[in-house]
CSV table of C-alpha atoms in Angstrom, one decimal:
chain,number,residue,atom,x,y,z
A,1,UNK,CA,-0.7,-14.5,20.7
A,2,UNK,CA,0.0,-18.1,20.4
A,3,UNK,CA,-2.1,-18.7,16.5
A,4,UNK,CA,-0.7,-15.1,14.9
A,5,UNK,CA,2.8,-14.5,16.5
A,6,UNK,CA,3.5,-17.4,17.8
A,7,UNK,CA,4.3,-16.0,21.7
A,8,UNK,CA,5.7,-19.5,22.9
A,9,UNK,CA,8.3,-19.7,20.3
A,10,UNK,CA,10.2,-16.6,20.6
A,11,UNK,CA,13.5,-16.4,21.5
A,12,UNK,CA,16.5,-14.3,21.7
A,13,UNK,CA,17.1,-15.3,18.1
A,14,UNK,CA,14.2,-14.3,16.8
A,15,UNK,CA,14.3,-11.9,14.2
A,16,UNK,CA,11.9,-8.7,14.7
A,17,UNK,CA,9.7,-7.4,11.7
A,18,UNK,CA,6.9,-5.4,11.5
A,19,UNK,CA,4.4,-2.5,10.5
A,20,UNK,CA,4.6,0.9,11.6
A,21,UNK,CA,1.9,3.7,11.5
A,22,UNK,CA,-1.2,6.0,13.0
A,23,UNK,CA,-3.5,3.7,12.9
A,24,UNK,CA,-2.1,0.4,12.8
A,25,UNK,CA,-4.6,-1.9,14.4
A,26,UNK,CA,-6.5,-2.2,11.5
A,27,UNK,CA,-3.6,-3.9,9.2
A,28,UNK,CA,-3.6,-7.5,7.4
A,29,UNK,CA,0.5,-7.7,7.2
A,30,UNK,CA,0.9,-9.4,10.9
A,31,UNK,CA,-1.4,-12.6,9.5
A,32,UNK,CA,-0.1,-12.3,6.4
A,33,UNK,CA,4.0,-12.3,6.9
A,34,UNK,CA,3.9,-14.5,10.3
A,35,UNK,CA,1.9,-17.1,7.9
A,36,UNK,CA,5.0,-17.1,5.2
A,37,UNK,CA,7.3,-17.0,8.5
A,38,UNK,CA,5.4,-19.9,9.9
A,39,UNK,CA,5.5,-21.8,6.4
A,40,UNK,CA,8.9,-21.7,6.0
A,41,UNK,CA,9.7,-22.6,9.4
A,42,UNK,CA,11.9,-19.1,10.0
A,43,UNK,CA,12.5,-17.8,13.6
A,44,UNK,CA,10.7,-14.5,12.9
A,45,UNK,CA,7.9,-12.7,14.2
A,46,UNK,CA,6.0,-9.5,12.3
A,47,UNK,CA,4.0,-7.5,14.6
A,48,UNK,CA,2.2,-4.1,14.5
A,49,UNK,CA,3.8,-0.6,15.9
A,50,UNK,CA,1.3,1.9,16.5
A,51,UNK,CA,4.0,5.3,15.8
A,52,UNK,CA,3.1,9.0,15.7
A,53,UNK,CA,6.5,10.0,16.2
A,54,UNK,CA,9.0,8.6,14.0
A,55,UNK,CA,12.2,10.0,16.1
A,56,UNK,CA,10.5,7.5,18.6
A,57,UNK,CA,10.7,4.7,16.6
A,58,UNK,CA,14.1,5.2,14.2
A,59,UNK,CA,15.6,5.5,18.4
A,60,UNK,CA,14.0,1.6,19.0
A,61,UNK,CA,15.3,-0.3,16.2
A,62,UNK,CA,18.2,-1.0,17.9
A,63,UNK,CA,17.1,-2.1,21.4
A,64,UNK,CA,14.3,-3.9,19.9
A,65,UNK,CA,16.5,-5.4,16.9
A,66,UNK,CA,14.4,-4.8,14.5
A,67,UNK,CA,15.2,-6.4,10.9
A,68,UNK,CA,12.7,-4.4,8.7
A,69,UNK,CA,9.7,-3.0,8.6
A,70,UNK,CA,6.5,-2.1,6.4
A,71,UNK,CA,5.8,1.8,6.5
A,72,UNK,CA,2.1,3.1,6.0
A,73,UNK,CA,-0.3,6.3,6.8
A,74,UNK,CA,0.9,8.5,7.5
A,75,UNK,CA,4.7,7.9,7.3
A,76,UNK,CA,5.4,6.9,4.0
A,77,UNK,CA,7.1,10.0,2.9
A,78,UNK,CA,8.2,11.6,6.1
A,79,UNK,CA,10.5,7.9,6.8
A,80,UNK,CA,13.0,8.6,3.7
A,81,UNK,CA,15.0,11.3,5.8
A,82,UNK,CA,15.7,9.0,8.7
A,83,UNK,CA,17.0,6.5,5.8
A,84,UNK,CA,20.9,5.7,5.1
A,85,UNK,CA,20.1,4.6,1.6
A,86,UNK,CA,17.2,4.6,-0.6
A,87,UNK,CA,16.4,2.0,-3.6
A,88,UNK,CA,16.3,3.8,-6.7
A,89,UNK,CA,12.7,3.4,-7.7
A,90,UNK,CA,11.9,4.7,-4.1
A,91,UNK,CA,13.8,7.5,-4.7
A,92,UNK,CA,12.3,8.4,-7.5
A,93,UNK,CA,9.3,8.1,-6.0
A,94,UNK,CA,9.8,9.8,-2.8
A,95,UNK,CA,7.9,7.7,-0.8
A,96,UNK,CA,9.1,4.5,0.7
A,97,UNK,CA,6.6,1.4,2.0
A,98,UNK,CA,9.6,-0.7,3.1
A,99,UNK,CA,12.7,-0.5,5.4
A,100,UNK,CA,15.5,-3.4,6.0
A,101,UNK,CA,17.8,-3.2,8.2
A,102,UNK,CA,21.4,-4.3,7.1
A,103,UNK,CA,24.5,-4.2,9.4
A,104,UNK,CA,22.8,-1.1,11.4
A,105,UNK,CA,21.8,1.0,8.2
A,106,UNK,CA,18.3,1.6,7.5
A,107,UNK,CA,17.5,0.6,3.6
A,108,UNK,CA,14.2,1.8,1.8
A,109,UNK,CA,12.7,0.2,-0.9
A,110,UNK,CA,9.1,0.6,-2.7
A,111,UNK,CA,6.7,-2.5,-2.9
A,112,UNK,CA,4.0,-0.3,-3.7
A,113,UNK,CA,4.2,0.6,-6.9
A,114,UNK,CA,4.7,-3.3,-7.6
A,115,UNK,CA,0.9,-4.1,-6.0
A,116,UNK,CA,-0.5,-1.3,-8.4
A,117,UNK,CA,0.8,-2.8,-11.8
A,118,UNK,CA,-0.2,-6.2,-10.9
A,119,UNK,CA,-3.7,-5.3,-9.7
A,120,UNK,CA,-4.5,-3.1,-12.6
A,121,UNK,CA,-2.8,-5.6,-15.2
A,122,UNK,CA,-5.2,-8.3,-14.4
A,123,UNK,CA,-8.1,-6.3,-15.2
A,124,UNK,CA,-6.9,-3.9,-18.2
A,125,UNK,CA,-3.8,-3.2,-21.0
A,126,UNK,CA,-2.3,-0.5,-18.8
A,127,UNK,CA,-0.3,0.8,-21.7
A,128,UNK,CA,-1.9,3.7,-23.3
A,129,UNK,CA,-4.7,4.2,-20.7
A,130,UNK,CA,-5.5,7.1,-19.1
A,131,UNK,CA,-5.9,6.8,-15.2
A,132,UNK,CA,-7.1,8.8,-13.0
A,133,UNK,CA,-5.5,8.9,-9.0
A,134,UNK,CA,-7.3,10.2,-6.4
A,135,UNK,CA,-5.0,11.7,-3.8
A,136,UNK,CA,-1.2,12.7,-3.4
A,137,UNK,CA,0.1,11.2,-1.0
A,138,UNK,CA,2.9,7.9,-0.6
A,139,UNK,CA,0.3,6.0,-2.5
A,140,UNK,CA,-0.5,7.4,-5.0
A,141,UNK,CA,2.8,8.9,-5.8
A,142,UNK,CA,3.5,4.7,-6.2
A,143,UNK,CA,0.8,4.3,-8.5
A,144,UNK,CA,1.8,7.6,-10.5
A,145,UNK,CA,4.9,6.6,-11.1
A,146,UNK,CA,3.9,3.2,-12.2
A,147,UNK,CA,1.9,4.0,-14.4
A,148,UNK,CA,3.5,6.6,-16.2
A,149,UNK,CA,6.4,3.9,-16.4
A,150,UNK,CA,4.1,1.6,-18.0
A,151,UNK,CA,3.2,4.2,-20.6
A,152,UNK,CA,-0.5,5.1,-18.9
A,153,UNK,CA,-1.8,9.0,-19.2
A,154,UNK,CA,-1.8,9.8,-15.5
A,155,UNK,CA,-4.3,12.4,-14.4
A,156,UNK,CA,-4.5,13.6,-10.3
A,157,UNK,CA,-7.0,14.4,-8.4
A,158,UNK,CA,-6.8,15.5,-5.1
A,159,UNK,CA,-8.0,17.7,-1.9
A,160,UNK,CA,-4.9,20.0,-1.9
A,161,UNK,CA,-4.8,20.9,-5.8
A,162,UNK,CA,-1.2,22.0,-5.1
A,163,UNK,CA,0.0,18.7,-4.3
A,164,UNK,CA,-1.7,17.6,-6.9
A,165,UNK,CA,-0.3,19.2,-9.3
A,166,UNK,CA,3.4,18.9,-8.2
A,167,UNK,CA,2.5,15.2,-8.1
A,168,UNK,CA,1.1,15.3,-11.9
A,169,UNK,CA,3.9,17.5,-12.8
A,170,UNK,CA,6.6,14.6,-11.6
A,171,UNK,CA,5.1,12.6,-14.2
A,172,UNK,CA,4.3,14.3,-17.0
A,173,UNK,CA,0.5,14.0,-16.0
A,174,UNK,CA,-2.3,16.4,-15.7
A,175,UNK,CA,-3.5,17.6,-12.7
A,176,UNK,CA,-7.7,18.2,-12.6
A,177,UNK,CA,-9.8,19.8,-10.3
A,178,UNK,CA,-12.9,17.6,-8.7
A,179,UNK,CA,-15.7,19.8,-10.1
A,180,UNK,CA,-14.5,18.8,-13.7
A,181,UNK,CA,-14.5,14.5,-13.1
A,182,UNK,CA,-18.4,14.3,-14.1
A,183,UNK,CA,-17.3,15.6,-17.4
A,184,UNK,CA,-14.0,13.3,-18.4
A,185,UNK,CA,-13.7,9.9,-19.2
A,186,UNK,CA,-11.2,7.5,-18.0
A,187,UNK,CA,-9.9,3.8,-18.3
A,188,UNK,CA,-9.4,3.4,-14.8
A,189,UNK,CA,-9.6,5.4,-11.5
A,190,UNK,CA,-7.9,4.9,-8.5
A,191,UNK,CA,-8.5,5.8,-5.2
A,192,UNK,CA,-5.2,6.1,-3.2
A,193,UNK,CA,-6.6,8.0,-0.3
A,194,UNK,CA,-7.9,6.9,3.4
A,195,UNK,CA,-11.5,7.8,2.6
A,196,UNK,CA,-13.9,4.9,3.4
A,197,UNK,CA,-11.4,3.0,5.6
A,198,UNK,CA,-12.6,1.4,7.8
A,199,UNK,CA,-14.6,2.6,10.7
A,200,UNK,CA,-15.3,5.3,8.2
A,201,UNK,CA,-17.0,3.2,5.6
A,202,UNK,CA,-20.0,5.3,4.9
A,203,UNK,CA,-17.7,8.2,3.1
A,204,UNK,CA,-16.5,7.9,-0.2
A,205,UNK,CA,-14.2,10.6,-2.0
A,206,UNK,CA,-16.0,10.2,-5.4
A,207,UNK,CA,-20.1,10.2,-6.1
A,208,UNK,CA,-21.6,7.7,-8.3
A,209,UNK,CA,-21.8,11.0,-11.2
A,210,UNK,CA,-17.3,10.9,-11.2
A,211,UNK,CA,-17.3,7.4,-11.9
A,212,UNK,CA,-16.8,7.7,-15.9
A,213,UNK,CA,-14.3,4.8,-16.2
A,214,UNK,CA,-14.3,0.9,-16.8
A,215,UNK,CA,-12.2,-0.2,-13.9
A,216,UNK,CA,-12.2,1.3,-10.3
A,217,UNK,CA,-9.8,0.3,-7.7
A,218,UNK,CA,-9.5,1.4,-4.4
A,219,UNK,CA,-6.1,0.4,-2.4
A,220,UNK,CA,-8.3,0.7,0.9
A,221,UNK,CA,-8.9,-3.4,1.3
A,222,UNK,CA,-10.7,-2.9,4.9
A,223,UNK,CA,-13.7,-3.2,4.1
A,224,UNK,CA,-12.6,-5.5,1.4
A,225,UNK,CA,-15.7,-3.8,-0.5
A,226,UNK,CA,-15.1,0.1,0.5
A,227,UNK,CA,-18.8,2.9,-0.7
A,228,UNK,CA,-16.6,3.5,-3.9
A,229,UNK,CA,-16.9,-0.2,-4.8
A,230,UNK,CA,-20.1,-0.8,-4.4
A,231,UNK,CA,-21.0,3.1,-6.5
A,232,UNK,CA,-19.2,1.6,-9.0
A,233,UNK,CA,-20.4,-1.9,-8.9
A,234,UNK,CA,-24.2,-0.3,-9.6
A,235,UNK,CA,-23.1,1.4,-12.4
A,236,UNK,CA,-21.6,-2.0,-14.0
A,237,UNK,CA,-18.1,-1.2,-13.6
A,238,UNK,CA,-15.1,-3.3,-13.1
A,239,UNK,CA,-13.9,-3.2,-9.4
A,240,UNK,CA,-10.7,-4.2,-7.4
A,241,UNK,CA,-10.1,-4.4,-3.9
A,242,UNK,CA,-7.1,-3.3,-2.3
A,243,UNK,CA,-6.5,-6.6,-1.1
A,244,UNK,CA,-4.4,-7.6,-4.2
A,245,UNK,CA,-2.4,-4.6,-4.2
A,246,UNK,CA,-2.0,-5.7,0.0
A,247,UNK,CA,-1.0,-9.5,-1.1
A,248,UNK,CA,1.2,-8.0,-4.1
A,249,UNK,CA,3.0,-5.6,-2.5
A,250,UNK,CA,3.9,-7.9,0.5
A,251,UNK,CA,5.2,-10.9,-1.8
A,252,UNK,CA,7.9,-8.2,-2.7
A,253,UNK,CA,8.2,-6.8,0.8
A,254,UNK,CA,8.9,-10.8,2.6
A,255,UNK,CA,11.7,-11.3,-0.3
A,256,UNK,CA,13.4,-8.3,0.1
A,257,UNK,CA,14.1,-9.2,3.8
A,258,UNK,CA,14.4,-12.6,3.9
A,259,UNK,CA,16.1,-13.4,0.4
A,260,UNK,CA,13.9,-16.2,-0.7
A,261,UNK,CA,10.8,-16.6,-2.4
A,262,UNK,CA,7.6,-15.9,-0.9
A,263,UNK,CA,4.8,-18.3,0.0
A,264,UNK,CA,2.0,-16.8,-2.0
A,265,UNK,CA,-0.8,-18.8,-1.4
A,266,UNK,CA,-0.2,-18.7,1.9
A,267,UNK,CA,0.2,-15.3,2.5
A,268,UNK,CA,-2.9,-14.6,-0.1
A,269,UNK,CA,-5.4,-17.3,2.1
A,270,UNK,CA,-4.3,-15.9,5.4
A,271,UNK,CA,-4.7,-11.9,4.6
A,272,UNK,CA,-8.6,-13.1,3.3
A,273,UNK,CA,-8.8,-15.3,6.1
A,274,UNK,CA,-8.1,-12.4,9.0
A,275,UNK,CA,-10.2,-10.0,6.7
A,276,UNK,CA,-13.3,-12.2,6.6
């Protein structure tokens, strides 16, 4: 209480940020932002709101005054009706990982899609690859519509083949059934579902046989190295972690509410830090 949020220093003045989903306990964001809030010597405080029903919450913003707030599983897509405006891009997207709260009105904005370029960039020319995504959900609507931004043949994959294919069909992708992965080649595959989070770590949603691809990256960062890693790691491929799609996408978040620029370093070392 006294290291993370700094429980001593709060005051009536202290602005209220934080991180709401089902399950929430597991997150990196409180270390990360109350670091960058800590660095730059703001009267702030980020903490974790464990919320299974979103009328619940959207009702406490006000009595808890509430500034913003990160969005994840499972309430990435189901937060943009409670929203007075939506960022463009999030729009588009239809999922939202980000809320501020300005003069009573709830804003939405997504970081996510940010976290996905940069990860992927780092590793490959995203331009002209083919990609495959694994799952349709917030995130990997994000990293859909990234990449298909960025000029990337977008292929989905997913447990509900409907979804799926109204996700590939937003943009201008392919949708493919699971059975037919050993048998297709890919620059890059990314996993943008829950499976192998932790405490689940033993379960991945692709067997060693799918892995056809030079670069996988899962966005699950806890474990930092998730079953679908290490499958790939044996068969010498590229990996990322979904740590730097974590550090990435919260840069973006901490400057859209606080206006200034974000202490990366900082933010990267503590988010390793409360991992390790």
């Amino acid at each position: 209480m006294e290291g993370r949020y700094r429980a001593g220093q709060l005051d009536r003045k202290t602005r209220v940020y934080g991180i709401i989903g089902d399950p929430v306990g597991h997150s990196l964001s409180p270390a990360m932002h109350n670091a960058a809030f800590q660095a730059r010597r703001m009267n702030a405080v980020y903490v974790p709101f464990l919320v299974r029903d979103l009328r619940d919450f959207i009702a406490a913003i006000a009595p808890l005054g509430v500034a913003g707030f990160s969005v994840t599983i499972p309430h990435k897509q189901a937060i943009v009706r409670y929203l007075d405006r939506c960022d463009p891009t999030a729009a588009e997207i239809g999922a939202v990982n980000t809320v501020a709260v300005r003069a009573g009105k709830l804003v939405g904005y997504n970081t996510d899609h940010i976290g996905v370029l940069r990860a992927l960039e780092q590793r490959m020319r995203v331009r002209t690859s083919r990609v495959l995504i694994v799952g349709a959900g917030g995130g990997a609507r994000a990293a859909a519509f990234a990449l298909a931004g960025s000029g990337a043949s977008v292929f989905i994959t997913a447990r509900r083949m409907r979804r799926a294919a109204e996700l590939a069909n937003a943009v201008g992708g392919e949708a493919i059934e699971h059975r037919e992965l050993r048998h297709r080649h890919f620059d890059a595959v990314v996993n943008a579902t829950p499976v192998g989070m932790h405490p689940f770590i033993e379960a991945s949603p692709l067997a060693a046989s799918d892995l056809n691809c030079r670069v996988v990256f899962d966005m699950i960062y806890r474990p930092r190295e998730t079953r679908l890693l290490r499958l790939a790691a044996r068969r010498g491929i590229k990996t990322i972690s979904g740590i730097e799609m974590l550090v990435a996408q919260g840069f973006a978040q901490w400057e859209i509410w606080t206006g200034r620029r974000a202490p990366e370093n900082v933010m990267q070392q503590a988010a390793i830090r409360s991992l390790e």
